[in-house]
């Protein structure tokens, strides 16, 4: 270890020299810090010199310190911030923790007090040795890497195979599973993870055999690499069955493209069932996942049907100068939903161009998110420029196997909406929550601003258009600007470039929706659920039923549908009220403008 690294770790050298001659540990002067010192001994009890000892704060907020033991095995770690520490000693690629532990979760914790020295002595555990010899399927020495893993699947230790296919690992006694990752043929420095296997001849951790390593003993094992197989992939159009000549296929870390040949052969694969991904780069087919079972010594065929899709191409420019804008991300949204999903979109390069796809056929609106700090404002792409309301956005029709070219997207400079959120019931500021462009939930990002403890919020990245906003807090029903439940009726807040528009709503508390959640026999169930506006599909609330009861605030009047999720030790599934399979067939519920609404949910768990 270099002296520079030791200094960075705070390793003490001068102090241990003092006690090398039998002197007592240095007295701790009046200080705001404390120390840890002690002796490290070998398994036979003799002093263990030149061992690196670490003291690390259990909360990981303080860096701690380190020291090297002297010829008497003594160490002294100074300048430790008072707190709780674990003491550890590296043992090759593993770590020993005081006292006699092999993981941080089971390690003892030692309290450091200002001005005092905490004594921690430690005896090194006896190690065992695993000696392994690995050969290729034809018996030749193999190159690559072997690694030991604890039975909880945590990493233990690893070593490279030498030219004779051998490796030796000194590790803590215990039970391990051994993984072998061969080198890429002809390239011994790089590993071929697609051919990784477990002792003996297994293709998964679960199937691997257990090897016991005992103290002061060498355990010898041998492993022969499995013979590999291959797959030849062809792709077809799922609608008309026609062959697709340009595509790519990926199995494990193997990826190859057909380059117009109409087929791809992936070699060197373990005899097992693998996930297969097939895709195109032209954006005209949706990527498809399949499975393929590889047979040793054989090339198996795989025919994959790809669903035709389409793409949208455009250029993003400055609305005034016409110059291309880089780093703007465009997110396609199915027309009518008004909700941006959890995809990040495709972003423009330095030329301002981007292609979105592949997309299922249909009509889409585009939401544009400029690069942070660019000064441009977000927008929905409209017919004559940007807009803030998805209802006014321009529709782009995507046809299967076609690229839709749309006019340039023109970005305007950003403005701000800010204000103070209060409660209509108390006239006091709302002290937490979010103000967003979309109701979050159902996997949708919020594009939001947090409400601070004084009720303030600010959205400073909006284009100069009229925007509807949605407000979400714990003690009020979710609602759109203007205090409505339907975004089509929301108040539009006008933004001006470079200026701040003030909008300070007084939120309505909403209607109390309450009820019980039980199975068919009346036993209480704990679920979580979302409240979906039946007309717009927006997530307008949520709930949780600990002990089989719930209470939620929902803004009325509106008609809703409930999407629930049940997770417990024996089952995990979801559905819609009242025992329906999807949004379309779910039973609508009318929420009154005020008062209490009781809705009991009975969920079939069988």
PDB file of C-alpha atoms in Angstrom, residues 320-509:
ATOM      1  CA  UNK A 320     -36.487  32.758 -32.741  1.00  0.00           C
ATOM      2  CA  UNK A 321     -33.154  31.894 -34.340  1.00  0.00           C
ATOM      3  CA  UNK A 322     -34.065  28.588 -35.950  1.00  0.00           C
ATOM      4  CA  UNK A 323     -30.807  27.071 -34.694  1.00  0.00           C
ATOM      5  CA  UNK A 324     -30.860  23.395 -33.656  1.00  0.00           C
ATOM      6  CA  UNK A 325     -31.260  22.641 -29.948  1.00  0.00           C
ATOM      7  CA  UNK A 326     -29.361  19.701 -28.442  1.00  0.00           C
ATOM      8  CA  UNK A 327     -30.403  17.714 -25.370  1.00  0.00           C
ATOM      9  CA  UNK A 328     -34.157  18.209 -25.745  1.00  0.00           C
ATOM     10  CA  UNK A 329     -36.043  14.982 -24.942  1.00  0.00           C
ATOM     11  CA  UNK A 330     -39.313  14.154 -26.742  1.00  0.00           C
ATOM     12  CA  UNK A 331     -41.773  11.764 -25.116  1.00  0.00           C
ATOM     13  CA  UNK A 332     -44.576  10.266 -27.260  1.00  0.00           C
ATOM     14  CA  UNK A 333     -47.923  10.037 -25.472  1.00  0.00           C
ATOM     15  CA  UNK A 334     -51.003   8.256 -26.894  1.00  0.00           C
ATOM     16  CA  UNK A 335     -53.532  10.897 -27.869  1.00  0.00           C
ATOM     17  CA  UNK A 336     -56.236  11.479 -25.293  1.00  0.00           C
ATOM     18  CA  UNK A 337     -54.322  10.171 -22.287  1.00  0.00           C
ATOM     19  CA  UNK A 338     -52.539  13.421 -21.388  1.00  0.00           C
ATOM     20  CA  UNK A 339     -50.212  11.410 -19.165  1.00  0.00           C
ATOM     21  CA  UNK A 340     -46.487  11.075 -19.660  1.00  0.00           C
ATOM     22  CA  UNK A 341     -45.319   7.546 -18.916  1.00  0.00           C
ATOM     23  CA  UNK A 342     -42.125   6.450 -17.212  1.00  0.00           C
ATOM     24  CA  UNK A 343     -40.065   6.364 -20.416  1.00  0.00           C
ATOM     25  CA  UNK A 344     -37.408   9.042 -20.691  1.00  0.00           C
ATOM     26  CA  UNK A 345     -38.029   9.735 -24.365  1.00  0.00           C
ATOM     27  CA  UNK A 346     -35.492  10.194 -27.140  1.00  0.00           C
ATOM     28  CA  UNK A 347     -33.230  13.235 -26.997  1.00  0.00           C
ATOM     29  CA  UNK A 348     -31.790  15.405 -29.737  1.00  0.00           C
ATOM     30  CA  UNK A 349     -28.155  15.464 -30.773  1.00  0.00           C
ATOM     31  CA  UNK A 350     -26.090  18.498 -31.700  1.00  0.00           C
ATOM     32  CA  UNK A 351     -28.026  18.736 -34.980  1.00  0.00           C
ATOM     33  CA  UNK A 352     -31.317  18.966 -33.073  1.00  0.00           C
ATOM     34  CA  UNK A 353     -32.614  15.790 -34.706  1.00  0.00           C
ATOM     35  CA  UNK A 354     -34.182  12.738 -33.108  1.00  0.00           C
ATOM     36  CA  UNK A 355     -36.250   9.699 -34.055  1.00  0.00           C
ATOM     37  CA  UNK A 356     -38.857   8.280 -31.694  1.00  0.00           C
ATOM     38  CA  UNK A 357     -39.668   4.625 -31.964  1.00  0.00           C
ATOM     39  CA  UNK A 358     -40.508   1.936 -32.470  1.00  0.00           C
ATOM     40  CA  UNK A 359     -44.100   2.791 -31.547  1.00  0.00           C
ATOM     41  CA  UNK A 360     -47.338   0.887 -31.945  1.00  0.00           C
ATOM     42  CA  UNK A 361     -49.537   2.273 -34.686  1.00  0.00           C
ATOM     43  CA  UNK A 362     -51.787   5.102 -33.500  1.00  0.00           C
ATOM     44  CA  UNK A 363     -51.985   8.831 -32.927  1.00  0.00           C
ATOM     45  CA  UNK A 364     -49.513  10.457 -30.523  1.00  0.00           C
ATOM     46  CA  UNK A 365     -48.921  13.798 -28.841  1.00  0.00           C
ATOM     47  CA  UNK A 366     -45.327  14.863 -28.099  1.00  0.00           C
ATOM     48  CA  UNK A 367     -44.186  16.281 -24.769  1.00  0.00           C
ATOM     49  CA  UNK A 368     -40.824  18.067 -24.950  1.00  0.00           C
ATOM     50  CA  UNK A 369     -38.458  18.417 -21.980  1.00  0.00           C
ATOM     51  CA  UNK A 370     -35.468  20.712 -22.736  1.00  0.00           C
ATOM     52  CA  UNK A 371     -32.099  20.076 -21.155  1.00  0.00           C
ATOM     53  CA  UNK A 372     -31.840  21.356 -17.579  1.00  0.00           C
ATOM     54  CA  UNK A 373     -30.224  24.790 -17.478  1.00  0.00           C
ATOM     55  CA  UNK A 374     -30.770  25.459 -21.190  1.00  0.00           C
ATOM     56  CA  UNK A 375     -33.248  28.256 -20.499  1.00  0.00           C
ATOM     57  CA  UNK A 376     -35.874  26.697 -22.767  1.00  0.00           C
ATOM     58  CA  UNK A 377     -39.342  25.814 -21.544  1.00  0.00           C
ATOM     59  CA  UNK A 378     -41.192  22.509 -21.679  1.00  0.00           C
ATOM     60  CA  UNK A 379     -44.084  22.174 -24.087  1.00  0.00           C
ATOM     61  CA  UNK A 380     -46.636  19.983 -25.721  1.00  0.00           C
ATOM     62  CA  UNK A 381     -46.055  20.246 -29.457  1.00  0.00           C
ATOM     63  CA  UNK A 382     -49.004  22.168 -30.937  1.00  0.00           C
ATOM     64  CA  UNK A 383     -50.134  22.964 -34.466  1.00  0.00           C
ATOM     65  CA  UNK A 384     -48.662  26.470 -34.473  1.00  0.00           C
ATOM     66  CA  UNK A 385     -45.975  26.125 -31.802  1.00  0.00           C
ATOM     67  CA  UNK A 386     -45.854  24.962 -28.209  1.00  0.00           C
ATOM     68  CA  UNK A 387     -48.889  24.609 -25.918  1.00  0.00           C
ATOM     69  CA  UNK A 388     -49.326  23.812 -22.230  1.00  0.00           C
ATOM     70  CA  UNK A 389     -52.512  21.756 -22.428  1.00  0.00           C
ATOM     71  CA  UNK A 390     -52.312  18.283 -24.004  1.00  0.00           C
ATOM     72  CA  UNK A 391     -55.882  18.747 -25.260  1.00  0.00           C
ATOM     73  CA  UNK A 392     -54.506  21.377 -27.682  1.00  0.00           C
ATOM     74  CA  UNK A 393     -51.505  19.332 -28.809  1.00  0.00           C
ATOM     75  CA  UNK A 394     -50.849  18.304 -32.389  1.00  0.00           C
ATOM     76  CA  UNK A 395     -51.596  14.675 -33.213  1.00  0.00           C
ATOM     77  CA  UNK A 396     -48.997  12.658 -35.128  1.00  0.00           C
ATOM     78  CA  UNK A 397     -50.208   9.489 -36.835  1.00  0.00           C
ATOM     79  CA  UNK A 398     -47.857   6.524 -36.722  1.00  0.00           C
ATOM     80  CA  UNK A 399     -48.362   3.803 -39.322  1.00  0.00           C
ATOM     81  CA  UNK A 400     -46.823   0.319 -39.127  1.00  0.00           C
ATOM     82  CA  UNK A 401     -43.499   0.012 -41.010  1.00  0.00           C
ATOM     83  CA  UNK A 402     -43.381   3.768 -41.709  1.00  0.00           C
ATOM     84  CA  UNK A 403     -41.542   6.828 -40.404  1.00  0.00           C
ATOM     85  CA  UNK A 404     -43.733   9.909 -39.838  1.00  0.00           C
ATOM     86  CA  UNK A 405     -41.806  13.127 -40.492  1.00  0.00           C
ATOM     87  CA  UNK A 406     -43.217  16.114 -38.647  1.00  0.00           C
ATOM     88  CA  UNK A 407     -42.299  19.814 -38.895  1.00  0.00           C
ATOM     89  CA  UNK A 408     -39.590  21.261 -36.678  1.00  0.00           C
ATOM     90  CA  UNK A 409     -40.400  21.657 -32.989  1.00  0.00           C
ATOM     91  CA  UNK A 410     -39.816  25.275 -31.942  1.00  0.00           C
ATOM     92  CA  UNK A 411     -38.714  25.874 -28.348  1.00  0.00           C
ATOM     93  CA  UNK A 412     -39.475  29.133 -26.516  1.00  0.00           C
ATOM     94  CA  UNK A 413     -37.699  30.556 -23.486  1.00  0.00           C
ATOM     95  CA  UNK A 414     -38.989  29.406 -20.100  1.00  0.00           C
ATOM     96  CA  UNK A 415     -41.088  31.261 -17.561  1.00  0.00           C
ATOM     97  CA  UNK A 416     -42.235  30.477 -14.026  1.00  0.00           C
ATOM     98  CA  UNK A 417     -45.403  29.708 -12.095  1.00  0.00           C
ATOM     99  CA  UNK A 418     -45.076  30.109  -8.328  1.00  0.00           C
ATOM    100  CA  UNK A 419     -47.274  30.811  -5.365  1.00  0.00           C
ATOM    101  CA  UNK A 420     -48.448  29.766  -1.927  1.00  0.00           C
ATOM    102  CA  UNK A 421     -50.792  26.817  -1.423  1.00  0.00           C
ATOM    103  CA  UNK A 422     -53.341  27.184   1.367  1.00  0.00           C
ATOM    104  CA  UNK A 423     -56.267  25.194   2.705  1.00  0.00           C
ATOM    105  CA  UNK A 424     -59.760  26.468   1.936  1.00  0.00           C
ATOM    106  CA  UNK A 425     -60.892  24.999   5.271  1.00  0.00           C
ATOM    107  CA  UNK A 426     -58.297  26.635   7.547  1.00  0.00           C
ATOM    108  CA  UNK A 427     -56.897  29.430   5.343  1.00  0.00           C
ATOM    109  CA  UNK A 428     -53.460  28.309   6.561  1.00  0.00           C
ATOM    110  CA  UNK A 429     -50.550  27.312   4.308  1.00  0.00           C
ATOM    111  CA  UNK A 430     -50.312  23.681   3.247  1.00  0.00           C
ATOM    112  CA  UNK A 431     -46.920  22.573   4.565  1.00  0.00           C
ATOM    113  CA  UNK A 432     -46.051  19.657   2.258  1.00  0.00           C
ATOM    114  CA  UNK A 433     -47.002  18.067  -1.024  1.00  0.00           C
ATOM    115  CA  UNK A 434     -46.373  18.482  -4.735  1.00  0.00           C
ATOM    116  CA  UNK A 435     -47.488  20.669  -7.628  1.00  0.00           C
ATOM    117  CA  UNK A 436     -47.171  18.870 -10.951  1.00  0.00           C
ATOM    118  CA  UNK A 437     -48.171  18.811 -14.611  1.00  0.00           C
ATOM    119  CA  UNK A 438     -49.586  15.296 -14.371  1.00  0.00           C
ATOM    120  CA  UNK A 439     -51.096  13.209 -11.574  1.00  0.00           C
ATOM    121  CA  UNK A 440     -48.349  10.809 -10.594  1.00  0.00           C
ATOM    122  CA  UNK A 441     -49.027   7.169  -9.971  1.00  0.00           C
ATOM    123  CA  UNK A 442     -49.429   4.327 -12.445  1.00  0.00           C
ATOM    124  CA  UNK A 443     -45.710   4.657 -13.174  1.00  0.00           C
ATOM    125  CA  UNK A 444     -45.921   8.253 -14.384  1.00  0.00           C
ATOM    126  CA  UNK A 445     -43.333  10.858 -13.426  1.00  0.00           C
ATOM    127  CA  UNK A 446     -44.773  14.013 -11.944  1.00  0.00           C
ATOM    128  CA  UNK A 447     -42.641  16.800 -13.465  1.00  0.00           C
ATOM    129  CA  UNK A 448     -43.291  18.572 -10.227  1.00  0.00           C
ATOM    130  CA  UNK A 449     -42.264  21.076  -7.575  1.00  0.00           C
ATOM    131  CA  UNK A 450     -42.374  20.297  -3.874  1.00  0.00           C
ATOM    132  CA  UNK A 451     -44.496  22.448  -1.576  1.00  0.00           C
ATOM    133  CA  UNK A 452     -42.263  23.700   1.237  1.00  0.00           C
ATOM    134  CA  UNK A 453     -43.148  24.145   4.907  1.00  0.00           C
ATOM    135  CA  UNK A 454     -44.509  27.632   4.269  1.00  0.00           C
ATOM    136  CA  UNK A 455     -46.719  26.481   1.390  1.00  0.00           C
ATOM    137  CA  UNK A 456     -44.457  27.859  -1.359  1.00  0.00           C
ATOM    138  CA  UNK A 457     -43.811  26.156  -4.710  1.00  0.00           C
ATOM    139  CA  UNK A 458     -42.151  27.136  -7.993  1.00  0.00           C
ATOM    140  CA  UNK A 459     -42.126  25.650 -11.501  1.00  0.00           C
ATOM    141  CA  UNK A 460     -39.423  27.540 -13.412  1.00  0.00           C
ATOM    142  CA  UNK A 461     -39.038  25.404 -16.548  1.00  0.00           C
ATOM    143  CA  UNK A 462     -42.366  25.903 -18.339  1.00  0.00           C
ATOM    144  CA  UNK A 463     -42.824  27.282 -21.839  1.00  0.00           C
ATOM    145  CA  UNK A 464     -44.860  30.510 -22.307  1.00  0.00           C
ATOM    146  CA  UNK A 465     -48.271  28.877 -22.630  1.00  0.00           C
ATOM    147  CA  UNK A 466     -51.364  28.167 -20.555  1.00  0.00           C
ATOM    148  CA  UNK A 467     -50.836  25.229 -18.209  1.00  0.00           C
ATOM    149  CA  UNK A 468     -53.216  23.178 -16.035  1.00  0.00           C
ATOM    150  CA  UNK A 469     -51.624  22.101 -12.739  1.00  0.00           C
ATOM    151  CA  UNK A 470     -52.449  19.314 -10.311  1.00  0.00           C
ATOM    152  CA  UNK A 471     -52.019  19.587  -6.516  1.00  0.00           C
ATOM    153  CA  UNK A 472     -51.285  16.593  -4.282  1.00  0.00           C
ATOM    154  CA  UNK A 473     -51.111  16.778  -0.467  1.00  0.00           C
ATOM    155  CA  UNK A 474     -51.726  14.339   2.376  1.00  0.00           C
ATOM    156  CA  UNK A 475     -54.588  16.230   4.020  1.00  0.00           C
ATOM    157  CA  UNK A 476     -56.492  17.369   0.902  1.00  0.00           C
ATOM    158  CA  UNK A 477     -57.945  15.549  -2.063  1.00  0.00           C
ATOM    159  CA  UNK A 478     -55.876  15.598  -5.241  1.00  0.00           C
ATOM    160  CA  UNK A 479     -57.229  18.334  -7.496  1.00  0.00           C
ATOM    161  CA  UNK A 480     -56.541  20.312 -10.607  1.00  0.00           C
ATOM    162  CA  UNK A 481     -56.031  24.075 -10.676  1.00  0.00           C
ATOM    163  CA  UNK A 482     -59.386  25.733 -10.166  1.00  0.00           C
ATOM    164  CA  UNK A 483     -60.361  23.098  -7.593  1.00  0.00           C
ATOM    165  CA  UNK A 484     -61.784  20.532 -10.039  1.00  0.00           C
ATOM    166  CA  UNK A 485     -61.405  16.782 -10.467  1.00  0.00           C
ATOM    167  CA  UNK A 486     -61.475  16.739 -14.288  1.00  0.00           C
ATOM    168  CA  UNK A 487     -58.392  18.122 -16.050  1.00  0.00           C
ATOM    169  CA  UNK A 488     -60.537  19.173 -18.984  1.00  0.00           C
ATOM    170  CA  UNK A 489     -62.177  21.722 -16.659  1.00  0.00           C
ATOM    171  CA  UNK A 490     -58.934  22.866 -14.978  1.00  0.00           C
ATOM    172  CA  UNK A 491     -57.988  26.526 -14.746  1.00  0.00           C
ATOM    173  CA  UNK A 492     -55.195  27.381 -17.194  1.00  0.00           C
ATOM    174  CA  UNK A 493     -52.326  29.423 -15.743  1.00  0.00           C
ATOM    175  CA  UNK A 494     -50.597  31.653 -18.283  1.00  0.00           C
ATOM    176  CA  UNK A 495     -46.773  31.652 -18.384  1.00  0.00           C
ATOM    177  CA  UNK A 496     -44.633  34.408 -19.920  1.00  0.00           C
ATOM    178  CA  UNK A 497     -41.013  33.937 -20.963  1.00  0.00           C
ATOM    179  CA  UNK A 498     -38.598  35.294 -18.374  1.00  0.00           C
ATOM    180  CA  UNK A 499     -41.391  36.291 -15.999  1.00  0.00           C
ATOM    181  CA  UNK A 500     -43.151  34.828 -12.974  1.00  0.00           C
ATOM    182  CA  UNK A 501     -46.892  34.200 -12.833  1.00  0.00           C
ATOM    183  CA  UNK A 502     -48.369  33.945  -9.345  1.00  0.00           C
ATOM    184  CA  UNK A 503     -50.992  31.284  -8.706  1.00  0.00           C
ATOM    185  CA  UNK A 504     -51.937  30.656  -5.067  1.00  0.00           C
ATOM    186  CA  UNK A 505     -54.845  28.220  -4.758  1.00  0.00           C
ATOM    187  CA  UNK A 506     -56.899  27.415  -1.670  1.00  0.00           C
ATOM    188  CA  UNK A 507     -57.288  23.639  -1.804  1.00  0.00           C
ATOM    189  CA  UNK A 508     -60.565  21.874  -1.088  1.00  0.00           C
ATOM    190  CA  UNK A 509     -60.419  19.112   1.497  1.00  0.00           C
TER     191      UNK A 509
END
